[in-house]
Every structure is written in C-alpha cells, then in structure tokens.
JSON list of C-alpha atoms in Angstrom, two decimals:
[
{"chain": "A", "resi": 1262, "resn": "UNK", "atom": "CA", "xyz": [5.54, 19.63, -21.44]},
{"chain": "A", "resi": 1263, "resn": "UNK", "atom": "CA", "xyz": [4.84, 23.55, -20.54]},
{"chain": "A", "resi": 1264, "resn": "UNK", "atom": "CA", "xyz": [4.59, 24.74, -17.03]},
{"chain": "A", "resi": 1265, "resn": "UNK", "atom": "CA", "xyz": [0.83, 24.12, -16.31]},
{"chain": "A", "resi": 1266, "resn": "UNK", "atom": "CA", "xyz": [1.13, 20.68, -17.91]},
{"chain": "A", "resi": 1267, "resn": "UNK", "atom": "CA", "xyz": [4.59, 19.56, -15.80]},
{"chain": "A", "resi": 1268, "resn": "UNK", "atom": "CA", "xyz": [2.79, 20.95, -12.56]},
{"chain": "A", "resi": 1269, "resn": "UNK", "atom": "CA", "xyz": [-1.29, 18.63, -12.75]},
{"chain": "A", "resi": 1270, "resn": "UNK", "atom": "CA", "xyz": [1.33, 15.34, -13.01]},
{"chain": "A", "resi": 1271, "resn": "UNK", "atom": "CA", "xyz": [3.22, 16.43, -9.86]},
{"chain": "A", "resi": 1272, "resn": "UNK", "atom": "CA", "xyz": [-0.23, 17.44, -8.25]},
{"chain": "A", "resi": 1273, "resn": "UNK", "atom": "CA", "xyz": [-1.38, 13.95, -9.62]},
{"chain": "A", "resi": 1274, "resn": "UNK", "atom": "CA", "xyz": [1.29, 12.68, -8.13]},
{"chain": "A", "resi": 1275, "resn": "UNK", "atom": "CA", "xyz": [1.48, 13.66, -4.81]},
{"chain": "A", "resi": 1276, "resn": "UNK", "atom": "CA", "xyz": [-2.35, 13.07, -4.94]},
{"chain": "A", "resi": 1277, "resn": "UNK", "atom": "CA", "xyz": [-1.76, 9.26, -6.25]},
{"chain": "A", "resi": 1278, "resn": "UNK", "atom": "CA", "xyz": [1.05, 8.74, -4.15]},
{"chain": "A", "resi": 1279, "resn": "UNK", "atom": "CA", "xyz": [-1.76, 10.66, -0.52]},
{"chain": "A", "resi": 1280, "resn": "UNK", "atom": "CA", "xyz": [-4.65, 8.78, -1.59]},
{"chain": "A", "resi": 1281, "resn": "UNK", "atom": "CA", "xyz": [-4.27, 6.38, -3.85]},
{"chain": "A", "resi": 1282, "resn": "UNK", "atom": "CA", "xyz": [-4.04, 2.56, -1.30]},
{"chain": "A", "resi": 1283, "resn": "UNK", "atom": "CA", "xyz": [-6.31, 0.65, -2.10]},
{"chain": "A", "resi": 1284, "resn": "UNK", "atom": "CA", "xyz": [-7.14, -3.19, 0.56]},
{"chain": "A", "resi": 1285, "resn": "UNK", "atom": "CA", "xyz": [-5.06, -4.58, -1.70]},
{"chain": "A", "resi": 1286, "resn": "UNK", "atom": "CA", "xyz": [-1.66, -2.31, -0.78]},
{"chain": "A", "resi": 1287, "resn": "UNK", "atom": "CA", "xyz": [-2.36, -4.09, 2.81]},
{"chain": "A", "resi": 1288, "resn": "UNK", "atom": "CA", "xyz": [-1.11, -7.80, 1.17]},
{"chain": "A", "resi": 1289, "resn": "UNK", "atom": "CA", "xyz": [1.91, -5.99, -0.90]},
{"chain": "A", "resi": 1290, "resn": "UNK", "atom": "CA", "xyz": [5.17, -7.13, 0.54]},
{"chain": "A", "resi": 1291, "resn": "UNK", "atom": "CA", "xyz": [6.61, -3.74, -0.56]},
{"chain": "A", "resi": 1292, "resn": "UNK", "atom": "CA", "xyz": [4.36, -1.58, 0.24]},
{"chain": "A", "resi": 1293, "resn": "UNK", "atom": "CA", "xyz": [5.60, 0.03, 3.10]},
{"chain": "A", "resi": 1294, "resn": "UNK", "atom": "CA", "xyz": [3.64, -0.05, 7.00]},
{"chain": "A", "resi": 1295, "resn": "UNK", "atom": "CA", "xyz": [3.11, 1.79, 10.12]},
{"chain": "A", "resi": 1296, "resn": "UNK", "atom": "CA", "xyz": [2.92, 0.34, 13.03]},
{"chain": "A", "resi": 1297, "resn": "UNK", "atom": "CA", "xyz": [1.04, 2.86, 15.42]},
{"chain": "A", "resi": 1298, "resn": "UNK", "atom": "CA", "xyz": [-0.25, 1.14, 18.22]},
{"chain": "A", "resi": 1299, "resn": "UNK", "atom": "CA", "xyz": [-3.36, -0.28, 20.19]},
{"chain": "A", "resi": 1300, "resn": "UNK", "atom": "CA", "xyz": [-6.19, 3.00, 20.15]},
{"chain": "A", "resi": 1301, "resn": "UNK", "atom": "CA", "xyz": [-8.48, 2.72, 23.31]},
{"chain": "A", "resi": 1302, "resn": "UNK", "atom": "CA", "xyz": [-10.76, 5.23, 21.74]},
{"chain": "A", "resi": 1303, "resn": "UNK", "atom": "CA", "xyz": [-14.01, 2.86, 21.96]},
{"chain": "A", "resi": 1304, "resn": "UNK", "atom": "CA", "xyz": [-12.23, 0.41, 24.92]},
{"chain": "A", "resi": 1305, "resn": "UNK", "atom": "CA", "xyz": [-14.28, -1.18, 27.52]},
{"chain": "A", "resi": 1306, "resn": "UNK", "atom": "CA", "xyz": [-12.48, -2.55, 30.99]},
{"chain": "A", "resi": 1307, "resn": "UNK", "atom": "CA", "xyz": [-14.53, -5.43, 32.67]},
{"chain": "A", "resi": 1308, "resn": "UNK", "atom": "CA", "xyz": [-14.92, -6.52, 35.64]},
{"chain": "A", "resi": 1309, "resn": "UNK", "atom": "CA", "xyz": [-11.27, -5.41, 37.52]},
{"chain": "A", "resi": 1310, "resn": "UNK", "atom": "CA", "xyz": [-12.54, -2.19, 39.42]},
{"chain": "A", "resi": 1311, "resn": "UNK", "atom": "CA", "xyz": [-10.68, -3.03, 42.16]},
{"chain": "A", "resi": 1312, "resn": "UNK", "atom": "CA", "xyz": [-6.67, -3.09, 40.48]},
{"chain": "A", "resi": 1313, "resn": "UNK", "atom": "CA", "xyz": [-8.14, 0.17, 38.09]},
{"chain": "A", "resi": 1314, "resn": "UNK", "atom": "CA", "xyz": [-9.28, 2.04, 40.63]},
{"chain": "A", "resi": 1315, "resn": "UNK", "atom": "CA", "xyz": [-8.17, 5.66, 39.89]},
{"chain": "A", "resi": 1316, "resn": "UNK", "atom": "CA", "xyz": [-7.48, 7.27, 36.37]},
{"chain": "A", "resi": 1317, "resn": "UNK", "atom": "CA", "xyz": [-4.03, 6.89, 36.89]},
{"chain": "A", "resi": 1318, "resn": "UNK", "atom": "CA", "xyz": [-4.07, 3.54, 36.61]},
{"chain": "A", "resi": 1319, "resn": "UNK", "atom": "CA", "xyz": [-5.42, 2.75, 33.56]},
{"chain": "A", "resi": 1320, "resn": "UNK", "atom": "CA", "xyz": [-3.58, 6.07, 31.83]},
{"chain": "A", "resi": 1321, "resn": "UNK", "atom": "CA", "xyz": [0.13, 3.91, 33.01]},
{"chain": "A", "resi": 1322, "resn": "UNK", "atom": "CA", "xyz": [-1.75, 0.61, 31.73]},
{"chain": "A", "resi": 1323, "resn": "UNK", "atom": "CA", "xyz": [-2.76, 1.69, 28.67]},
{"chain": "A", "resi": 1324, "resn": "UNK", "atom": "CA", "xyz": [0.58, 4.36, 28.34]},
{"chain": "A", "resi": 1325, "resn": "UNK", "atom": "CA", "xyz": [2.43, 1.24, 29.62]},
{"chain": "A", "resi": 1326, "resn": "UNK", "atom": "CA", "xyz": [1.28, -1.91, 26.67]},
{"chain": "A", "resi": 1327, "resn": "UNK", "atom": "CA", "xyz": [1.20, 0.44, 23.60]},
{"chain": "A", "resi": 1328, "resn": "UNK", "atom": "CA", "xyz": [5.98, 1.19, 25.54]},
{"chain": "A", "resi": 1329, "resn": "UNK", "atom": "CA", "xyz": [5.97, -2.68, 26.05]},
{"chain": "A", "resi": 1330, "resn": "UNK", "atom": "CA", "xyz": [5.08, -3.36, 22.36]},
{"chain": "A", "resi": 1331, "resn": "UNK", "atom": "CA", "xyz": [8.19, -0.79, 21.42]},
{"chain": "A", "resi": 1332, "resn": "UNK", "atom": "CA", "xyz": [10.16, -1.97, 23.92]},
{"chain": "A", "resi": 1333, "resn": "UNK", "atom": "CA", "xyz": [9.85, -6.54, 23.52]},
{"chain": "A", "resi": 1334, "resn": "UNK", "atom": "CA", "xyz": [9.20, -5.61, 19.35]},
{"chain": "A", "resi": 1335, "resn": "UNK", "atom": "CA", "xyz": [10.88, -9.56, 19.48]},
{"chain": "A", "resi": 1336, "resn": "UNK", "atom": "CA", "xyz": [7.88, -10.49, 21.05]},
{"chain": "A", "resi": 1337, "resn": "UNK", "atom": "CA", "xyz": [5.22, -8.35, 19.83]},
{"chain": "A", "resi": 1338, "resn": "UNK", "atom": "CA", "xyz": [6.09, -8.83, 16.30]},
{"chain": "A", "resi": 1339, "resn": "UNK", "atom": "CA", "xyz": [3.85, -6.95, 14.05]},
{"chain": "A", "resi": 1340, "resn": "UNK", "atom": "CA", "xyz": [6.36, -6.86, 11.10]},
{"chain": "A", "resi": 1341, "resn": "UNK", "atom": "CA", "xyz": [6.23, -10.80, 10.71]},
{"chain": "A", "resi": 1342, "resn": "UNK", "atom": "CA", "xyz": [1.83, -10.71, 11.77]},
{"chain": "A", "resi": 1343, "resn": "UNK", "atom": "CA", "xyz": [1.28, -8.93, 8.45]},
{"chain": "A", "resi": 1344, "resn": "UNK", "atom": "CA", "xyz": [3.84, -10.28, 6.59]},
{"chain": "A", "resi": 1345, "resn": "UNK", "atom": "CA", "xyz": [6.90, -7.71, 6.51]},
{"chain": "A", "resi": 1346, "resn": "UNK", "atom": "CA", "xyz": [10.51, -7.64, 6.47]},
{"chain": "A", "resi": 1347, "resn": "UNK", "atom": "CA", "xyz": [9.99, -4.13, 8.92]},
{"chain": "A", "resi": 1348, "resn": "UNK", "atom": "CA", "xyz": [7.75, -1.61, 10.01]},
{"chain": "A", "resi": 1349, "resn": "UNK", "atom": "CA", "xyz": [7.82, 1.47, 10.58]},
{"chain": "A", "resi": 1350, "resn": "UNK", "atom": "CA", "xyz": [7.01, 2.38, 14.66]},
{"chain": "A", "resi": 1351, "resn": "UNK", "atom": "CA", "xyz": [4.91, 6.03, 15.20]},
{"chain": "A", "resi": 1352, "resn": "UNK", "atom": "CA", "xyz": [2.78, 5.47, 18.42]},
{"chain": "A", "resi": 1353, "resn": "UNK", "atom": "CA", "xyz": [3.26, 8.54, 19.74]},
{"chain": "A", "resi": 1354, "resn": "UNK", "atom": "CA", "xyz": [-0.19, 8.78, 17.10]},
{"chain": "A", "resi": 1355, "resn": "UNK", "atom": "CA", "xyz": [-2.12, 6.85, 18.96]},
{"chain": "A", "resi": 1356, "resn": "UNK", "atom": "CA", "xyz": [-0.48, 7.57, 23.20]},
{"chain": "A", "resi": 1357, "resn": "UNK", "atom": "CA", "xyz": [-0.84, 11.13, 22.56]},
{"chain": "A", "resi": 1358, "resn": "UNK", "atom": "CA", "xyz": [-5.08, 10.69, 21.48]},
{"chain": "A", "resi": 1359, "resn": "UNK", "atom": "CA", "xyz": [-5.41, 8.08, 24.50]},
{"chain": "A", "resi": 1360, "resn": "UNK", "atom": "CA", "xyz": [-3.83, 10.79, 26.10]},
{"chain": "A", "resi": 1361, "resn": "UNK", "atom": "CA", "xyz": [-6.88, 13.49, 25.91]},
{"chain": "A", "resi": 1362, "resn": "UNK", "atom": "CA", "xyz": [-9.88, 10.22, 26.19]},
{"chain": "A", "resi": 1363, "resn": "UNK", "atom": "CA", "xyz": [-11.94, 10.05, 29.52]},
{"chain": "A", "resi": 1364, "resn": "UNK", "atom": "CA", "xyz": [-10.70, 6.96, 30.81]},
{"chain": "A", "resi": 1365, "resn": "UNK", "atom": "CA", "xyz": [-12.61, 6.58, 33.67]},
{"chain": "A", "resi": 1366, "resn": "UNK", "atom": "CA", "xyz": [-16.15, 6.00, 31.58]},
{"chain": "A", "resi": 1367, "resn": "UNK", "atom": "CA", "xyz": [-14.30, 3.35, 29.96]},
{"chain": "A", "resi": 1368, "resn": "UNK", "atom": "CA", "xyz": [-14.17, 1.25, 33.28]},
{"chain": "A", "resi": 1369, "resn": "UNK", "atom": "CA", "xyz": [-17.63, -1.65, 32.75]},
{"chain": "A", "resi": 1370, "resn": "UNK", "atom": "CA", "xyz": [-18.73, -4.34, 35.37]},
{"chain": "A", "resi": 1371, "resn": "UNK", "atom": "CA", "xyz": [-21.19, -5.47, 31.81]},
{"chain": "A", "resi": 1372, "resn": "UNK", "atom": "CA", "xyz": [-20.74, -8.49, 29.96]},
{"chain": "A", "resi": 1373, "resn": "UNK", "atom": "CA", "xyz": [-22.30, -7.16, 27.63]},
{"chain": "A", "resi": 1374, "resn": "UNK", "atom": "CA", "xyz": [-19.54, -4.24, 26.58]},
{"chain": "A", "resi": 1375, "resn": "UNK", "atom": "CA", "xyz": [-17.90, -7.31, 25.21]},
{"chain": "A", "resi": 1376, "resn": "UNK", "atom": "CA", "xyz": [-18.72, -6.61, 21.69]},
{"chain": "A", "resi": 1377, "resn": "UNK", "atom": "CA", "xyz": [-20.50, -3.25, 21.58]},
{"chain": "A", "resi": 1378, "resn": "UNK", "atom": "CA", "xyz": [-17.84, -2.23, 18.33]},
{"chain": "A", "resi": 1379, "resn": "UNK", "atom": "CA", "xyz": [-18.43, -2.35, 14.98]},
{"chain": "A", "resi": 1380, "resn": "UNK", "atom": "CA", "xyz": [-16.45, -1.33, 11.33]},
{"chain": "A", "resi": 1381, "resn": "UNK", "atom": "CA", "xyz": [-18.64, 2.02, 11.35]},
{"chain": "A", "resi": 1382, "resn": "UNK", "atom": "CA", "xyz": [-18.19, 3.04, 15.11]},
{"chain": "A", "resi": 1383, "resn": "UNK", "atom": "CA", "xyz": [-13.68, 2.00, 14.55]},
{"chain": "A", "resi": 1384, "resn": "UNK", "atom": "CA", "xyz": [-13.96, 4.27, 11.09]},
{"chain": "A", "resi": 1385, "resn": "UNK", "atom": "CA", "xyz": [-15.70, 7.42, 13.18]},
{"chain": "A", "resi": 1386, "resn": "UNK", "atom": "CA", "xyz": [-12.97, 7.19, 15.93]},
{"chain": "A", "resi": 1387, "resn": "UNK", "atom": "CA", "xyz": [-9.88, 6.91, 12.96]},
{"chain": "A", "resi": 1388, "resn": "UNK", "atom": "CA", "xyz": [-11.64, 10.39, 11.91]},
{"chain": "A", "resi": 1389, "resn": "UNK", "atom": "CA", "xyz": [-11.16, 12.15, 15.23]},
{"chain": "A", "resi": 1390, "resn": "UNK", "atom": "CA", "xyz": [-7.52, 10.95, 14.83]},
{"chain": "A", "resi": 1391, "resn": "UNK", "atom": "CA", "xyz": [-4.56, 13.44, 13.72]},
{"chain": "A", "resi": 1392, "resn": "UNK", "atom": "CA", "xyz": [-1.67, 11.63, 11.54]},
{"chain": "A", "resi": 1393, "resn": "UNK", "atom": "CA", "xyz": [0.57, 13.83, 12.16]},
{"chain": "A", "resi": 1394, "resn": "UNK", "atom": "CA", "xyz": [0.96, 14.72, 7.80]},
{"chain": "A", "resi": 1395, "resn": "UNK", "atom": "CA", "xyz": [1.79, 10.90, 7.53]},
{"chain": "A", "resi": 1396, "resn": "UNK", "atom": "CA", "xyz": [1.06, 9.39, 4.81]},
{"chain": "A", "resi": 1397, "resn": "UNK", "atom": "CA", "xyz": [0.99, 6.11, 3.33]},
{"chain": "A", "resi": 1398, "resn": "UNK", "atom": "CA", "xyz": [-1.37, 3.21, 5.35]},
{"chain": "A", "resi": 1399, "resn": "UNK", "atom": "CA", "xyz": [-1.33, 2.65, 8.69]},
{"chain": "A", "resi": 1400, "resn": "UNK", "atom": "CA", "xyz": [-1.71, -0.12, 11.59]},
{"chain": "A", "resi": 1401, "resn": "UNK", "atom": "CA", "xyz": [-4.08, 0.40, 14.47]},
{"chain": "A", "resi": 1402, "resn": "UNK", "atom": "CA", "xyz": [-5.64, -2.33, 16.52]},
{"chain": "A", "resi": 1403, "resn": "UNK", "atom": "CA", "xyz": [-8.30, -1.11, 18.12]},
{"chain": "A", "resi": 1404, "resn": "UNK", "atom": "CA", "xyz": [-9.30, -1.55, 21.22]},
{"chain": "A", "resi": 1405, "resn": "UNK", "atom": "CA", "xyz": [-12.16, -3.05, 21.96]},
{"chain": "A", "resi": 1406, "resn": "UNK", "atom": "CA", "xyz": [-12.20, -4.43, 25.61]},
{"chain": "A", "resi": 1407, "resn": "UNK", "atom": "CA", "xyz": [-10.67, -6.35, 28.43]},
{"chain": "A", "resi": 1408, "resn": "UNK", "atom": "CA", "xyz": [-12.73, -8.46, 30.30]},
{"chain": "A", "resi": 1409, "resn": "UNK", "atom": "CA", "xyz": [-11.53, -10.51, 33.46]},
{"chain": "A", "resi": 1410, "resn": "UNK", "atom": "CA", "xyz": [-15.04, -11.66, 33.74]},
{"chain": "A", "resi": 1411, "resn": "UNK", "atom": "CA", "xyz": [-13.74, -14.02, 30.46]},
{"chain": "A", "resi": 1412, "resn": "UNK", "atom": "CA", "xyz": [-9.91, -13.31, 30.62]},
{"chain": "A", "resi": 1413, "resn": "UNK", "atom": "CA", "xyz": [-10.40, -12.49, 27.05]},
{"chain": "A", "resi": 1414, "resn": "UNK", "atom": "CA", "xyz": [-9.35, -9.26, 25.07]},
{"chain": "A", "resi": 1415, "resn": "UNK", "atom": "CA", "xyz": [-11.53, -7.97, 21.97]},
{"chain": "A", "resi": 1416, "resn": "UNK", "atom": "CA", "xyz": [-9.71, -5.75, 19.13]},
{"chain": "A", "resi": 1417, "resn": "UNK", "atom": "CA", "xyz": [-9.89, -3.90, 15.33]},
{"chain": "A", "resi": 1418, "resn": "UNK", "atom": "CA", "xyz": [-7.40, -5.02, 13.43]},
{"chain": "A", "resi": 1419, "resn": "UNK", "atom": "CA", "xyz": [-7.70, -1.77, 11.30]},
{"chain": "A", "resi": 1420, "resn": "UNK", "atom": "CA", "xyz": [-5.31, -0.94, 8.13]},
{"chain": "A", "resi": 1421, "resn": "UNK", "atom": "CA", "xyz": [-5.47, 3.13, 7.21]},
{"chain": "A", "resi": 1422, "resn": "UNK", "atom": "CA", "xyz": [-4.75, 5.54, 4.47]},
{"chain": "A", "resi": 1423, "resn": "UNK", "atom": "CA", "xyz": [-3.25, 8.04, 6.57]},
{"chain": "A", "resi": 1424, "resn": "UNK", "atom": "CA", "xyz": [-3.71, 10.12, 3.82]},
{"chain": "A", "resi": 1425, "resn": "UNK", "atom": "CA", "xyz": [-7.64, 11.52, 4.26]},
{"chain": "A", "resi": 1426, "resn": "UNK", "atom": "CA", "xyz": [-8.35, 8.92, 6.87]},
{"chain": "A", "resi": 1427, "resn": "UNK", "atom": "CA", "xyz": [-10.10, 5.84, 4.72]},
{"chain": "A", "resi": 1428, "resn": "UNK", "atom": "CA", "xyz": [-11.10, 2.41, 7.12]},
{"chain": "A", "resi": 1429, "resn": "UNK", "atom": "CA", "xyz": [-9.07, 0.64, 4.06]},
{"chain": "A", "resi": 1430, "resn": "UNK", "atom": "CA", "xyz": [-9.26, -3.21, 6.60]},
{"chain": "A", "resi": 1431, "resn": "UNK", "atom": "CA", "xyz": [-10.87, -4.02, 9.72]},
{"chain": "A", "resi": 1432, "resn": "UNK", "atom": "CA", "xyz": [-11.03, -7.73, 11.16]},
{"chain": "A", "resi": 1433, "resn": "UNK", "atom": "CA", "xyz": [-12.43, -8.23, 15.10]},
{"chain": "A", "resi": 1434, "resn": "UNK", "atom": "CA", "xyz": [-9.48, -10.85, 16.88]},
{"chain": "A", "resi": 1435, "resn": "UNK", "atom": "CA", "xyz": [-10.22, -12.17, 19.79]},
{"chain": "A", "resi": 1436, "resn": "UNK", "atom": "CA", "xyz": [-7.52, -13.44, 22.40]},
{"chain": "A", "resi": 1437, "resn": "UNK", "atom": "CA", "xyz": [-6.53, -14.76, 26.75]},
{"chain": "A", "resi": 1438, "resn": "UNK", "atom": "CA", "xyz": [-4.94, -12.56, 28.43]},
{"chain": "A", "resi": 1439, "resn": "UNK", "atom": "CA", "xyz": [-1.78, -14.25, 29.98]},
{"chain": "A", "resi": 1440, "resn": "UNK", "atom": "CA", "xyz": [1.81, -13.26, 31.92]},
{"chain": "A", "resi": 1441, "resn": "UNK", "atom": "CA", "xyz": [2.16, -11.95, 36.10]},
{"chain": "A", "resi": 1442, "resn": "UNK", "atom": "CA", "xyz": [1.15, -7.84, 36.69]},
{"chain": "A", "resi": 1443, "resn": "UNK", "atom": "CA", "xyz": [-1.69, -5.70, 34.68]},
{"chain": "A", "resi": 1444, "resn": "UNK", "atom": "CA", "xyz": [0.64, -4.80, 31.88]},
{"chain": "A", "resi": 1445, "resn": "UNK", "atom": "CA", "xyz": [1.56, -7.94, 31.26]},
{"chain": "A", "resi": 1446, "resn": "UNK", "atom": "CA", "xyz": [-1.56, -10.26, 31.77]},
{"chain": "A", "resi": 1447, "resn": "UNK", "atom": "CA", "xyz": [-3.24, -7.84, 28.92]},
{"chain": "A", "resi": 1448, "resn": "UNK", "atom": "CA", "xyz": [-0.32, -7.44, 26.30]},
{"chain": "A", "resi": 1449, "resn": "UNK", "atom": "CA", "xyz": [-0.55, -11.36, 26.36]},
{"chain": "A", "resi": 1450, "resn": "UNK", "atom": "CA", "xyz": [-3.80, -11.31, 25.17]},
{"chain": "A", "resi": 1451, "resn": "UNK", "atom": "CA", "xyz": [-2.20, -8.56, 21.93]},
{"chain": "A", "resi": 1452, "resn": "UNK", "atom": "CA", "xyz": [0.32, -11.21, 21.53]},
{"chain": "A", "resi": 1453, "resn": "UNK", "atom": "CA", "xyz": [-1.88, -13.82, 20.91]},
{"chain": "A", "resi": 1454, "resn": "UNK", "atom": "CA", "xyz": [-3.71, -12.04, 18.52]},
{"chain": "A", "resi": 1455, "resn": "UNK", "atom": "CA", "xyz": [-0.22, -11.19, 17.02]},
{"chain": "A", "resi": 1456, "resn": "UNK", "atom": "CA", "xyz": [-0.12, -14.29, 16.15]},
{"chain": "A", "resi": 1457, "resn": "UNK", "atom": "CA", "xyz": [-3.34, -15.66, 15.10]},
{"chain": "A", "resi": 1458, "resn": "UNK", "atom": "CA", "xyz": [-2.53, -12.55, 12.56]},
{"chain": "A", "resi": 1459, "resn": "UNK", "atom": "CA", "xyz": [0.94, -14.48, 11.53]},
{"chain": "A", "resi": 1460, "resn": "UNK", "atom": "CA", "xyz": [-0.73, -18.12, 11.20]},
{"chain": "A", "resi": 1461, "resn": "UNK", "atom": "CA", "xyz": [-4.37, -17.50, 9.88]},
{"chain": "A", "resi": 1462, "resn": "UNK", "atom": "CA", "xyz": [-5.51, -14.27, 9.44]},
{"chain": "A", "resi": 1463, "resn": "UNK", "atom": "CA", "xyz": [-3.17, -12.46, 7.21]},
{"chain": "A", "resi": 1464, "resn": "UNK", "atom": "CA", "xyz": [-3.24, -14.81, 4.71]},
{"chain": "A", "resi": 1465, "resn": "UNK", "atom": "CA", "xyz": [-7.46, -15.19, 4.90]},
{"chain": "A", "resi": 1466, "resn": "UNK", "atom": "CA", "xyz": [-8.01, -12.23, 4.60]},
{"chain": "A", "resi": 1467, "resn": "UNK", "atom": "CA", "xyz": [-5.77, -12.17, 1.53]},
{"chain": "A", "resi": 1468, "resn": "UNK", "atom": "CA", "xyz": [-8.30, -14.27, 0.01]},
{"chain": "A", "resi": 1469, "resn": "UNK", "atom": "CA", "xyz": [-11.14, -12.65, 1.40]},
{"chain": "A", "resi": 1470, "resn": "UNK", "atom": "CA", "xyz": [-10.03, -8.90, 0.71]},
{"chain": "A", "resi": 1471, "resn": "UNK", "atom": "CA", "xyz": [-6.56, -9.26, -1.95]}
]
C-alpha cells in the first residue's frame, strides 16, 4: 500500500468517526454519549417575574440547575435514562453558551410561550454551538419553558452529532416541577423528564427511530 492510499484510508476513518453517527447509534448500548447539559437559548420563564427579578437571579438559576445535575448525579441519572452504563460530562459546553444569552428576554407573562419551539428551531440553536472540538454523540436538553402558570417544564431532548452539528433526534417532553427553593423546584422538571425517558420514552423512540 502506497503513501497516498494510507493517507486516504486514514482520512476516511477519521471522517467516519467524526461524521458517521446516525440516529440508530443513539440506541446502541456501546455508543458513548456525552452529557452536555441544559441549553436555555430558546427558553421562556413564564409567570414568575417576582422570583426572577433580576439578570443575576436568572443566571444563577441556569447555572445552578446544570451544576446540580452533576453534583447529584444519582438523582439525575442521565445514563440510566438512556440505557447506558455511563455518560461523559461536558456541561461547560452549555454553560459557556448560556453565559452569552440575553436572559432578561426569557421573562414572559404569556401562556402561549409555553410551546413555541420546533425541531428546526432546535437545529438552529445546535448550529450556533461551539462543541470545542468534541466528536461523537452529545445529549442536550433544550429548555423550551418553565411555566409557573400551569406548573410545568417543557424540554426538547436532543441527540446531536458534535462533529458536524447535525441534530440526530429531537423529542419534546414535559414534566411537573417539585421541591423547595427555586433551583430544586424547576430541577424537579428535569428529574421528571428523566424518569419518563427511563420508564418508556427511550423505548418508544427506539421503535420510532432505531
């Protein structure tokens, strides 16, 4: 095998590693998944203006929920929900992205904002991300809304090929908040969504996409 052939083969293998994932890989137990955290690019906080009264309040809440999921990983077990032995954690990806958002624009008093995103919107958000050279499949929860008016959180559960920023799979789920304190209250929605994924939604997605 000559030098050009070797270079071509290595280039092909690299491209396959970086770009070769498809949605069926999400359901392969041996596929490595990177947990990227909660993205708030399209989020709306509805009907809770008094408790989210300042920019610092909102930024603290966003950071605190992402950090809580790492600190209390036994309660927020992403790996178990998606039938993996473990996931890699890289929440700095969403933390850095969330830090650049205009968080005051997230405040809303309109119930209609509870459902305002679609898969194309999610792809646009994903395309704006810097995955800092990471490859493989990443999992992001794109927060659509935390709605105090009806006490429900809405999320788009998104698996993404970090090599080319392609959205592999996106499904919308909701759950009720629970817990004391602002952080724990809305983090309860995340816990509820993870429970739904583990109980039946991941298998439903397998049948639909796998």
